[in-house]
CSV table of C-alpha atoms in Angstrom, one decimal:
chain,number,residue,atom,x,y,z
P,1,UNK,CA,-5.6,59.7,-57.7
P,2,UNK,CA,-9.0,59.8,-58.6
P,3,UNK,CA,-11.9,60.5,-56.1
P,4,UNK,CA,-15.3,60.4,-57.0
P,5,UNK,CA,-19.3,59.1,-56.1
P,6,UNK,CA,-19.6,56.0,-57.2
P,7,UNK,CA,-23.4,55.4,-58.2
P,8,UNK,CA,-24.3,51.0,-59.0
P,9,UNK,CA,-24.5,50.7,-62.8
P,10,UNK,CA,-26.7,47.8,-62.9
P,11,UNK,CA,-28.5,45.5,-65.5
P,12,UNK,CA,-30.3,42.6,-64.7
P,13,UNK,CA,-27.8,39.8,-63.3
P,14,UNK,CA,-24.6,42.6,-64.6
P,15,UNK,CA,-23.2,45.7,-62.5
P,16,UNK,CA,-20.5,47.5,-64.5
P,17,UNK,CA,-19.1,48.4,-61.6
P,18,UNK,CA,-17.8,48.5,-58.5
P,19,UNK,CA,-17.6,50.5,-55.0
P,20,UNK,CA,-14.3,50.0,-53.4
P,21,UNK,CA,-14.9,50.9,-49.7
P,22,UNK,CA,-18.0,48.6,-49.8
P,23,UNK,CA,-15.8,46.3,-51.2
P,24,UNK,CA,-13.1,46.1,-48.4
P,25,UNK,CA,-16.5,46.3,-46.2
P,26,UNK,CA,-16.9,43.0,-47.2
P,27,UNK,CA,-14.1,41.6,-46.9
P,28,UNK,CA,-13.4,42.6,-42.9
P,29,UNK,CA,-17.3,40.9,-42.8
P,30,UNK,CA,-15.8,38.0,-43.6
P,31,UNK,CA,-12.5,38.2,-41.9
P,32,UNK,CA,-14.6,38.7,-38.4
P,33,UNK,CA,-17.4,35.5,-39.8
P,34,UNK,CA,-14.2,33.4,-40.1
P,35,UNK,CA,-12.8,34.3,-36.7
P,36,UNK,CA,-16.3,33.5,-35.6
P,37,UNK,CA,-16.6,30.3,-36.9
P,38,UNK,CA,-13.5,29.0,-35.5
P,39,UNK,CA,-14.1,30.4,-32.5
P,40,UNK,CA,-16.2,27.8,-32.1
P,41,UNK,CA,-13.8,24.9,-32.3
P,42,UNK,CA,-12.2,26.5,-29.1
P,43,UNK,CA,-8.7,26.8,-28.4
P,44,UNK,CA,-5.5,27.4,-30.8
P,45,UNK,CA,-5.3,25.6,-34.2
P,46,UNK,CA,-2.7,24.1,-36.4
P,47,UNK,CA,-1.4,26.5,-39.1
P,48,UNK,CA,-1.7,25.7,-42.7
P,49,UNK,CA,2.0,26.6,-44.2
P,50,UNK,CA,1.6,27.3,-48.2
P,51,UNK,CA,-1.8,27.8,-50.1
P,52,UNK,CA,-2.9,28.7,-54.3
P,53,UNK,CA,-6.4,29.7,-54.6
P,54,UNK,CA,-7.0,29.7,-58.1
P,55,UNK,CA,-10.2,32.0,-58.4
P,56,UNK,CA,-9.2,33.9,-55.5
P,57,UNK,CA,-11.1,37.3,-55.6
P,58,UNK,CA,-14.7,36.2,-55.6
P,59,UNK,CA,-17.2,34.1,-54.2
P,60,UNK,CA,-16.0,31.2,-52.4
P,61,UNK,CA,-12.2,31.2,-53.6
P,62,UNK,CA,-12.2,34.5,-52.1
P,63,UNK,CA,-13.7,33.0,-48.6
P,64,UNK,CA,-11.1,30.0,-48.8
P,65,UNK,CA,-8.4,32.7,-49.2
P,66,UNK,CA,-9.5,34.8,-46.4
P,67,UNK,CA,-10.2,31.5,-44.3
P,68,UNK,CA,-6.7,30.4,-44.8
P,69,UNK,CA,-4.6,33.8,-44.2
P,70,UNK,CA,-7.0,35.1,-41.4
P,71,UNK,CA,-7.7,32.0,-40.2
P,72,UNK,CA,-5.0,29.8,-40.3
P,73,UNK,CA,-2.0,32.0,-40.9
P,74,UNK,CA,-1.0,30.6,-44.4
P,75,UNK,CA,1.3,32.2,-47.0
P,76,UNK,CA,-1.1,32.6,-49.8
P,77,UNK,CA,-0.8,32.7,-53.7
P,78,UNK,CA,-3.9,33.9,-55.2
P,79,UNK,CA,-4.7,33.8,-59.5
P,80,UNK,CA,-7.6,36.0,-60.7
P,81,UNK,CA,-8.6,37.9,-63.7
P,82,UNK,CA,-10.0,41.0,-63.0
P,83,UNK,CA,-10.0,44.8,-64.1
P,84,UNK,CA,-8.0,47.1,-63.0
P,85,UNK,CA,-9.4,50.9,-62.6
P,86,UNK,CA,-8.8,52.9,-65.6
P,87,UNK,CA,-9.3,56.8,-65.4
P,88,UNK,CA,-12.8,57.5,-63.8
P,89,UNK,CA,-13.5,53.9,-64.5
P,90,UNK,CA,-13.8,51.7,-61.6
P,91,UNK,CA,-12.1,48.6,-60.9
P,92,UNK,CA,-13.6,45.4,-60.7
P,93,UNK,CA,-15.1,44.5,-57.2
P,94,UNK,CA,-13.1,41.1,-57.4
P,95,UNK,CA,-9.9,44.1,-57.5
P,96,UNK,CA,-11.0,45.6,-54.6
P,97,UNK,CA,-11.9,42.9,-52.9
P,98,UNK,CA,-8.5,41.7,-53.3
P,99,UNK,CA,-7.1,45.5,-52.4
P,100,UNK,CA,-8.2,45.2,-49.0
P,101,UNK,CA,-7.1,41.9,-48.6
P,102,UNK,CA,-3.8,42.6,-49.3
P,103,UNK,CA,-3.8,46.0,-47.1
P,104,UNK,CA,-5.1,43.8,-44.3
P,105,UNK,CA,-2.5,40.9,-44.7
P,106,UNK,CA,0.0,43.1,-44.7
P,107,UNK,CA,-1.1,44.8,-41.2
P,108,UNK,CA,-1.0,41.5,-39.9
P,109,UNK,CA,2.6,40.3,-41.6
P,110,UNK,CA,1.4,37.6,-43.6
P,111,UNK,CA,2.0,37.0,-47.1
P,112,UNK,CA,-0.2,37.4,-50.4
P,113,UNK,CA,0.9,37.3,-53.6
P,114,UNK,CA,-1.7,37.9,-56.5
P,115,UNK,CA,-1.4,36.6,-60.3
P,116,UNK,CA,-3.5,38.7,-63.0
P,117,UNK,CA,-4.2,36.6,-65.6
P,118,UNK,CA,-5.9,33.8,-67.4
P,119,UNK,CA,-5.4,30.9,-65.1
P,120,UNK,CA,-6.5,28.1,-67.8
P,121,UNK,CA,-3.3,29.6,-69.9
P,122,UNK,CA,-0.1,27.7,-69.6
P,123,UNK,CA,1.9,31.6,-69.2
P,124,UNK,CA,0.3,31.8,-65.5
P,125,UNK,CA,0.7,28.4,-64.6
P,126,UNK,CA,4.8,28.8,-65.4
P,127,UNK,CA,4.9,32.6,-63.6
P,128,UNK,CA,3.3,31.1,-60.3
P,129,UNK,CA,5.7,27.7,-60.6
P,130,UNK,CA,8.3,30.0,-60.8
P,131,UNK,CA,7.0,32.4,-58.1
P,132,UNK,CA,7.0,29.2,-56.0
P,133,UNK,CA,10.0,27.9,-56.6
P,134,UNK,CA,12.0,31.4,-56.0
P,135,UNK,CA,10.3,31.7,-52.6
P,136,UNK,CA,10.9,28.3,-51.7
P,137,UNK,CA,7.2,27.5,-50.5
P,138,UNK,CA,5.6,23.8,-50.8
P,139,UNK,CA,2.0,23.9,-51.1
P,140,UNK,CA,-0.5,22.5,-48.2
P,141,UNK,CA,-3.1,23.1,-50.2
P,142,UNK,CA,-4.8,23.8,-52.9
P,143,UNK,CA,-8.0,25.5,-54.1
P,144,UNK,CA,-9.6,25.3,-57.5
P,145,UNK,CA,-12.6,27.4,-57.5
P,146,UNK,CA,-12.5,29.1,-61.4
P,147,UNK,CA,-16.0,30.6,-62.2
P,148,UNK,CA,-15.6,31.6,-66.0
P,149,UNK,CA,-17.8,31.3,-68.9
P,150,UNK,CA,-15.5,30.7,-71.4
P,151,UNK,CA,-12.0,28.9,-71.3
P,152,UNK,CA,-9.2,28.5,-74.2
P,153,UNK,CA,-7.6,25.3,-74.1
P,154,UNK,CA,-3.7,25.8,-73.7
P,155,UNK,CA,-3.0,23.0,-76.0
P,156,UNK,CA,-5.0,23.7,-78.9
P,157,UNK,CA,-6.0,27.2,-78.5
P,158,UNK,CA,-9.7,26.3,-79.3
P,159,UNK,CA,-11.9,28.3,-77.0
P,160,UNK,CA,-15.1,26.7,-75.5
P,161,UNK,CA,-18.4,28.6,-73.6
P,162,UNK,CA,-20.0,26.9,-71.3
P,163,UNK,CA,-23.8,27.1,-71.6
P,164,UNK,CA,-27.0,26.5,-69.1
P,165,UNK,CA,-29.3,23.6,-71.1
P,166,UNK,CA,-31.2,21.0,-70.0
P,167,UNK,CA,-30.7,17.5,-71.4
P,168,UNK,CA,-33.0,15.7,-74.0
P,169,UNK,CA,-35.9,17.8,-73.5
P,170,UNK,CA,-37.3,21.4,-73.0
P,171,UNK,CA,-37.5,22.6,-70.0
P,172,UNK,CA,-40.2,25.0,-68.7
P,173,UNK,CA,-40.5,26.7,-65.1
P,174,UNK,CA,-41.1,30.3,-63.5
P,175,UNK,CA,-38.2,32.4,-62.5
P,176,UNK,CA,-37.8,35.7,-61.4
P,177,UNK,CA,-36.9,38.5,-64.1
P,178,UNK,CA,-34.2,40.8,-62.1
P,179,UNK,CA,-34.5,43.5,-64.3
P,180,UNK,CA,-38.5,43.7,-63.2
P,181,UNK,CA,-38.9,42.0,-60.1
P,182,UNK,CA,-42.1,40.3,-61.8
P,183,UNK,CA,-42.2,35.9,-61.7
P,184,UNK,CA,-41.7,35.0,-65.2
P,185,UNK,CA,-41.9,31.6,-67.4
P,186,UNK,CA,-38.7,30.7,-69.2
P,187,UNK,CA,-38.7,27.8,-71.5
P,188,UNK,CA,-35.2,26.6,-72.7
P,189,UNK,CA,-34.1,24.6,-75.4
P,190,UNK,CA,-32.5,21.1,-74.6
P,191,UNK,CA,-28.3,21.1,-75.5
P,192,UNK,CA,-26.8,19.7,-78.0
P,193,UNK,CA,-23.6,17.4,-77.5
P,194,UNK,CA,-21.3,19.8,-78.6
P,195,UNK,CA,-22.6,21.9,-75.8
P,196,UNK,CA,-21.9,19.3,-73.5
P,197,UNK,CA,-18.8,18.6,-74.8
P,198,UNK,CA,-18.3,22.5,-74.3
P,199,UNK,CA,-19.3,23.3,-71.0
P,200,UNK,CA,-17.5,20.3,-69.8
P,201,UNK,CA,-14.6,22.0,-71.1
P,202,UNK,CA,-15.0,25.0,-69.3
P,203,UNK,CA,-16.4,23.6,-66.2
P,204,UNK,CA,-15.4,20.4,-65.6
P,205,UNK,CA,-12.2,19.1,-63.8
P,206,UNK,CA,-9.6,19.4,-67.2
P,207,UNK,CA,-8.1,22.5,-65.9
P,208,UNK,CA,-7.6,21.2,-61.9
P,209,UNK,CA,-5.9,18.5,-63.2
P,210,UNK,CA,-3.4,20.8,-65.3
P,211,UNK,CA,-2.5,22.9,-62.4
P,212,UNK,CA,-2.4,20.0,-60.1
P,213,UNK,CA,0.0,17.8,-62.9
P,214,UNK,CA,2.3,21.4,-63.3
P,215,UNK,CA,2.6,21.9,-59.7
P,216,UNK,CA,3.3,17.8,-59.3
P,217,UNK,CA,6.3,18.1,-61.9
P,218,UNK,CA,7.8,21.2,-60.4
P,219,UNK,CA,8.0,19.9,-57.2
P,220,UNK,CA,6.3,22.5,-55.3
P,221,UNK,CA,3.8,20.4,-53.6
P,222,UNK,CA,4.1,19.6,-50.3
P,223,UNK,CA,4.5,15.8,-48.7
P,224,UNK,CA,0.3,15.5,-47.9
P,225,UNK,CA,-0.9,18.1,-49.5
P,226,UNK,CA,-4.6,18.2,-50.4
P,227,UNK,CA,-6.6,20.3,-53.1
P,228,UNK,CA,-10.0,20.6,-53.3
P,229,UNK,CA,-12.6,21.9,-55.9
P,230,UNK,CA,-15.9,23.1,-55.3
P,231,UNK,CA,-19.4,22.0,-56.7
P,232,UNK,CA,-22.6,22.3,-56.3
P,233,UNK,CA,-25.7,19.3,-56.4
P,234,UNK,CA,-28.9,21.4,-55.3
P,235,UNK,CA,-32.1,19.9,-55.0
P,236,UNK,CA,-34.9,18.2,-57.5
P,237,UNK,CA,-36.4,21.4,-58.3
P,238,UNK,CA,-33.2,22.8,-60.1
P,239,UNK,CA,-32.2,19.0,-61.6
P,240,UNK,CA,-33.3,19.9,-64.8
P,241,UNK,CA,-31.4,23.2,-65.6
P,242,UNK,CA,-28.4,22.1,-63.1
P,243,UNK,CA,-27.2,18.7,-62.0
P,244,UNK,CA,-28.9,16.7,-65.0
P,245,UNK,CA,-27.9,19.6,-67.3
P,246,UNK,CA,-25.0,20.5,-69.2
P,247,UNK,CA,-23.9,21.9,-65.8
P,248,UNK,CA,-24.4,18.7,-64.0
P,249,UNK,CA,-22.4,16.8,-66.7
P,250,UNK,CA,-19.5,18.8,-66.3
P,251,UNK,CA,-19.5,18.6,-62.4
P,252,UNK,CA,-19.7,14.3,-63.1
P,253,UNK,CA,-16.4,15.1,-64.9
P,254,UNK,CA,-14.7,17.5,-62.0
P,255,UNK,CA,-15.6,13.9,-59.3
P,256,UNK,CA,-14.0,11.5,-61.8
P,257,UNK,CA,-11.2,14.1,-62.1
P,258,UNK,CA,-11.0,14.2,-58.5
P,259,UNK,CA,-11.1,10.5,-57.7
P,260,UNK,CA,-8.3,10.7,-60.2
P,261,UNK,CA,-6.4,13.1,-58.6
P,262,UNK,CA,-6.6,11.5,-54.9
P,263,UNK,CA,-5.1,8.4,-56.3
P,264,UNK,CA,-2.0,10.2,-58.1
P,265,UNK,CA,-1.5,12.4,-55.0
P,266,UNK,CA,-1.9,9.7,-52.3
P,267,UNK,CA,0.9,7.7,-54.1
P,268,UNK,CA,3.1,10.5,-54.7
P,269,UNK,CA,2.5,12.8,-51.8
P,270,UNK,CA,0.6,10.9,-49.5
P,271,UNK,CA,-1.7,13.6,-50.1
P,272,UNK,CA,-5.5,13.6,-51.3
P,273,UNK,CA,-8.0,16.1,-53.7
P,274,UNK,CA,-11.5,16.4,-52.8
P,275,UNK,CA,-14.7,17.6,-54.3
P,276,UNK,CA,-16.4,19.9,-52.0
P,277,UNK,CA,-20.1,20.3,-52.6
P,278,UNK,CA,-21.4,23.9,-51.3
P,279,UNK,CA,-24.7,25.5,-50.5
P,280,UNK,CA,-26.4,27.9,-52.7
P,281,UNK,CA,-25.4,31.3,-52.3
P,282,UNK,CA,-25.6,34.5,-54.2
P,283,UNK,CA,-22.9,35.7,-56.8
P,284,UNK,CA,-22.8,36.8,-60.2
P,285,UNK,CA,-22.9,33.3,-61.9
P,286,UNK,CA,-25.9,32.3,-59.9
P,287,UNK,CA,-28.1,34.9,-60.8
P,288,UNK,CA,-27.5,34.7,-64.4
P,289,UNK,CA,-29.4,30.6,-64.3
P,290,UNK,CA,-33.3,30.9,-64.5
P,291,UNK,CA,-34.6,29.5,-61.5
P,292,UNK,CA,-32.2,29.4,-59.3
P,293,UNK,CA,-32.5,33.2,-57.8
P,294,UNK,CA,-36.4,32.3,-57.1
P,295,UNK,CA,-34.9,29.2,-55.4
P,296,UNK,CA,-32.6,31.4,-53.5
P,297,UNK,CA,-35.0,33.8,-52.3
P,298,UNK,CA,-37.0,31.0,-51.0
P,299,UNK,CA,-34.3,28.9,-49.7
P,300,UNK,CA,-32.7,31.9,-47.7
P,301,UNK,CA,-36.2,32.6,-46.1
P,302,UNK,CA,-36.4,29.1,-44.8
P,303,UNK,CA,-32.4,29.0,-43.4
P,304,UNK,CA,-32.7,32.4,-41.9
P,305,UNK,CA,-35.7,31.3,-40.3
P,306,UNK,CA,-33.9,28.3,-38.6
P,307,UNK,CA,-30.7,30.0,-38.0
P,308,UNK,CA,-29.0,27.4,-40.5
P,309,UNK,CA,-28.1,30.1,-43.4
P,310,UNK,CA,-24.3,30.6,-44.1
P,311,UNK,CA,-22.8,32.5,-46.3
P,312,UNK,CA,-19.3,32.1,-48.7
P,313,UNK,CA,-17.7,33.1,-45.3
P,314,UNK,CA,-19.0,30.5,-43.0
P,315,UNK,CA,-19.5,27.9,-45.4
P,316,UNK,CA,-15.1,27.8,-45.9
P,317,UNK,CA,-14.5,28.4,-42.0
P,318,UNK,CA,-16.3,25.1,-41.3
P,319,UNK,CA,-15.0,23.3,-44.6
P,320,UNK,CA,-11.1,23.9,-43.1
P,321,UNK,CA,-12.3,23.6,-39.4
P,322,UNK,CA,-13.8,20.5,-39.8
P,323,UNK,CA,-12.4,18.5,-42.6
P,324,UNK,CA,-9.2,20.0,-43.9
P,325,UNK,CA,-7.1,21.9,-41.6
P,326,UNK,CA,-4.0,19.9,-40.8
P,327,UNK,CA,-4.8,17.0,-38.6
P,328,UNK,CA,-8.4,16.6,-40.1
P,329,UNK,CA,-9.6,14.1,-41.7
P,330,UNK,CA,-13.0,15.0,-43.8
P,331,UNK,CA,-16.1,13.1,-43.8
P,332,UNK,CA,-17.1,12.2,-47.2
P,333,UNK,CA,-20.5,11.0,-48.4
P,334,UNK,CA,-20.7,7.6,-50.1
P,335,UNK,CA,-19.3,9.0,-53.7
P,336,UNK,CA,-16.7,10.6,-52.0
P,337,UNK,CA,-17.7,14.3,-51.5
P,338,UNK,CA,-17.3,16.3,-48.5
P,339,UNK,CA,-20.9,18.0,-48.5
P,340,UNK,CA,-21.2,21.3,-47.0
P,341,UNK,CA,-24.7,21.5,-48.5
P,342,UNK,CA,-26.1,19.5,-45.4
P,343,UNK,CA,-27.6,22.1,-44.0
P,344,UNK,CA,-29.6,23.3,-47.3
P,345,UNK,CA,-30.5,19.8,-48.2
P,346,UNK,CA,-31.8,19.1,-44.8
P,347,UNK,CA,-35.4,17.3,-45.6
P,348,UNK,CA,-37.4,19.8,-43.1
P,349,UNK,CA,-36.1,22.7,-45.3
P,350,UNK,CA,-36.6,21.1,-48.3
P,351,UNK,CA,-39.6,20.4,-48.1
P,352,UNK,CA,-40.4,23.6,-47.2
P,353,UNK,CA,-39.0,25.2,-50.1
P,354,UNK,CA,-41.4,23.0,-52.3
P,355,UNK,CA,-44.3,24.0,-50.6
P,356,UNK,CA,-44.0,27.4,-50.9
P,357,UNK,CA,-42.4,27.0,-55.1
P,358,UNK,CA,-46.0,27.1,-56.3
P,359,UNK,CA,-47.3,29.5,-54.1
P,360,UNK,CA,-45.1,32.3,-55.2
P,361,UNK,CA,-46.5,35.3,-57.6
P,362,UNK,CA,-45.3,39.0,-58.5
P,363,UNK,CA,-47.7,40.0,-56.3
P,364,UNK,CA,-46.5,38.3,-52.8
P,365,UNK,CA,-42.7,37.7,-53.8
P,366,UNK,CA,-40.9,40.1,-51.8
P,367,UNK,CA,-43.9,38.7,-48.6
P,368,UNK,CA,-43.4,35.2,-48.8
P,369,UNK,CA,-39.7,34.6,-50.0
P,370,UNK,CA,-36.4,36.7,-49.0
P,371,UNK,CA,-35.9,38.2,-52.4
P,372,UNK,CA,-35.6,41.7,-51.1
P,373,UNK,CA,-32.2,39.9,-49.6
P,374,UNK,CA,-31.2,38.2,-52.6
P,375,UNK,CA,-31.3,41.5,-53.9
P,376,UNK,CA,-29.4,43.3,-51.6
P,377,UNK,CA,-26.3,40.3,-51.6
P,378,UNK,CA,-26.1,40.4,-55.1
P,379,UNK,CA,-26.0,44.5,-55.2
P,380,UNK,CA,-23.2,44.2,-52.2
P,381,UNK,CA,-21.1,41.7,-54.2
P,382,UNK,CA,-19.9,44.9,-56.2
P,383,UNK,CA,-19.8,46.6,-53.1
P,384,UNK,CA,-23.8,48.3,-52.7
P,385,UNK,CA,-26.3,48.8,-50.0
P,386,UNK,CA,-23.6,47.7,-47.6
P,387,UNK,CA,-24.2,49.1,-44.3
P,388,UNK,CA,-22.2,51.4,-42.9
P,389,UNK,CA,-21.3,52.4,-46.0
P,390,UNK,CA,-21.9,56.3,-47.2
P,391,UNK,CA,-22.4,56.4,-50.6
P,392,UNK,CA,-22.9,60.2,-50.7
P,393,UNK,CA,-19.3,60.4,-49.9
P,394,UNK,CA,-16.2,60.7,-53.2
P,395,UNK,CA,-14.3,57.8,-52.7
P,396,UNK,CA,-11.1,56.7,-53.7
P,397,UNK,CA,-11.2,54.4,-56.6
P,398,UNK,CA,-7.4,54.0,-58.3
P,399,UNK,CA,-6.7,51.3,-55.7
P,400,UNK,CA,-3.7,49.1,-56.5
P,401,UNK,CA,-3.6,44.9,-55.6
């Protein structure tokens, strides 16, 4: 077994790899957040009996996994795709993240099984149905919370990449370059329909409804079960390169799929599918869309300020504790979405963030906005500058899921 320093290896918005005791740092982080969270419902809580997180070893399908093992005691199926370690290569941090979360689940004698593997392919879709069935578990729920770039479509083998554009015109507006730290101008081109029609592909609801239509025929869904998606709406300031970009269009497509959805499982099941729409937060996909970590910075100065800022962690305690664990019923906003984003869209902070937008230069970027913690989330995602961490120490890096 290999034991060495592990050093970050990062460029820009990319780290090539991954510190595994940082790693399962985070995840007891948000193991205790959940417990905290809940806490403050008081009192026991219903158990949720079978779950699928598909995207479960990053970012918010990792919280709703953690949420709903740690939290709620559920027997949990998980489908990722991430590297394993290789030699004196590291794993990815969605591996370890998902290493610890199995050592910990198995200290506390509940369930996880993990899938490896393309989820849009029609192979892992049949290996979990037949996990499932040979286990004998009926799914409660169901998370879709896929992050990937690219996505081959099982019935025609075409491949599609999504891309960030804004629609019909240019669009122009300072960022931050992470490789400097200095407030740039970006300028990018307005899409094309074929990358609409692509990143719709990859990022809209065609995939959920696959899994959800596989799992409905196999009769591994449970009578009133629910499945939920995750989204994101932001605020005026990142319309352009966001929700009336290509992006945007593609998240119009994952609510239509979801209205769809609800109808099909209500009749069926007596169940229901949901779009959840989330706060901004740091990870890897994020970063890489101009704007959005200067947005970030400022936004987390503002919510940390009020004592309003949550992170993955929190944000899926308090979608489970007060919309979907069992005997829930969510409140939805007038197109149907459950919006976890209240707090972020609140008018007081958003107003704030557009008054300090224009204000912000290299010069007094790491004074007036919280980029220094932007940066330190996004190096801790891999498993960095986590504290308590000593990174002077070999550590163990051929870690098995």
């Amino acid at each position: 077994m290999p034991s060495q320093v592990v050093n970050a290896r990062i460029r820009g918005f990319i780290c090539l790899n991954a510190h595994p005791g940082g790693c399962a740092a985070n995840v007891s982080g948000q193991v205790d957040a959940v417990g905290r969270v809940l806490a403050q419902a008081g009192g026991a809580h219903a158990r949720v009996g079978d779950v699928l997180v598909i995207g479960s070893s990053t970012g918010y399908g990792l919280s709703s996994l953690i949420t709903t093992v740690f939290g709620y005691g559920a027997r949990a199926v998980g489908v990722c795709l991430e590297r394993a370690p290789q030699g004196d290569k590291t794993a990815s941090a969605g591996w370890y993240n998902l290493a610890a979360v199995h050592r910990l689940a198995r200290a506390a004698g509940r369930p996880v099984t993990t899938f490896n593997g393309d989820a849009y392919s029609r192979a892992i879709k049949d290996q979990v149905i037949q996990h499932l069935k040979a286990s004998g578990a009926r799914l409660d729920s169901v998370v879709y919370s896929l992050a990937s770039p690219k996505r081959t479509d099982p019935a025609t083998g075409v491949s599609w990449t999504s891309v960030l554009k804004p629609l019909g015109a240019p669009y122009r507006s300072k960022s931050i370059s992470l490789g400097s730290d200095q407030i740039t101008e970006v300028e990018l081109a307005p899409a094309s329909d074929a990358d609409v029609e692509a990143t719709r592909k990859v990022m809209g609801g065609e995939d959920w409804e696959l899994w959800l239509s596989a799992l409905l025929e196999a009769g591994v869904l449970a009578p009133g079960c629910r499945t939920v998606a995750y989204s994101y709406i932001g605020p005026e300031l990142t319309y352009p390169i966001y929700r009336s970009g290509t992006i945007g269009k593609a998240k119009e497509h994952l609510e239509a799929t979801a209205r769809a959805l609800h109808a099909r499982l209500a009749d069926q099941l007596g169940g229901a599918a949901y779009v959840s729409v989330n706060k901004a937060v740091t990870t890897q996909a994020s970063s890489a869309i101009p704007v959005v970590p200067l947005y970030i910075s400022i936004l987390y100065q503002i919510m940390k300020a009020k004592g309003t800022h949550e992170g993955t962690a929190e944000q899926i305690a308090r979608l489970y504790r007060d919309h979907l664990a069992p005997g829930r019923m969510p409140t939805l906003d007038a197109d149907g979405r459950i919006r976890l984003d209240d707090r972020e869209m609140d008018p007081a902070t958003q107003s704030a963030v557009a008054a300090l937008w224009p204000q912000i230069t290299s010069e007094n970027l790491f004074q007036l906005t919280d980029y220094a913690g932007f940066k330190q989330e996004f190096r801790a995602l891999f498993g960095f500058e986590v504290p308590g961490i000593d990174y002077a120490q070999p550590v163990e890096t051929d870690l098995a899921i």
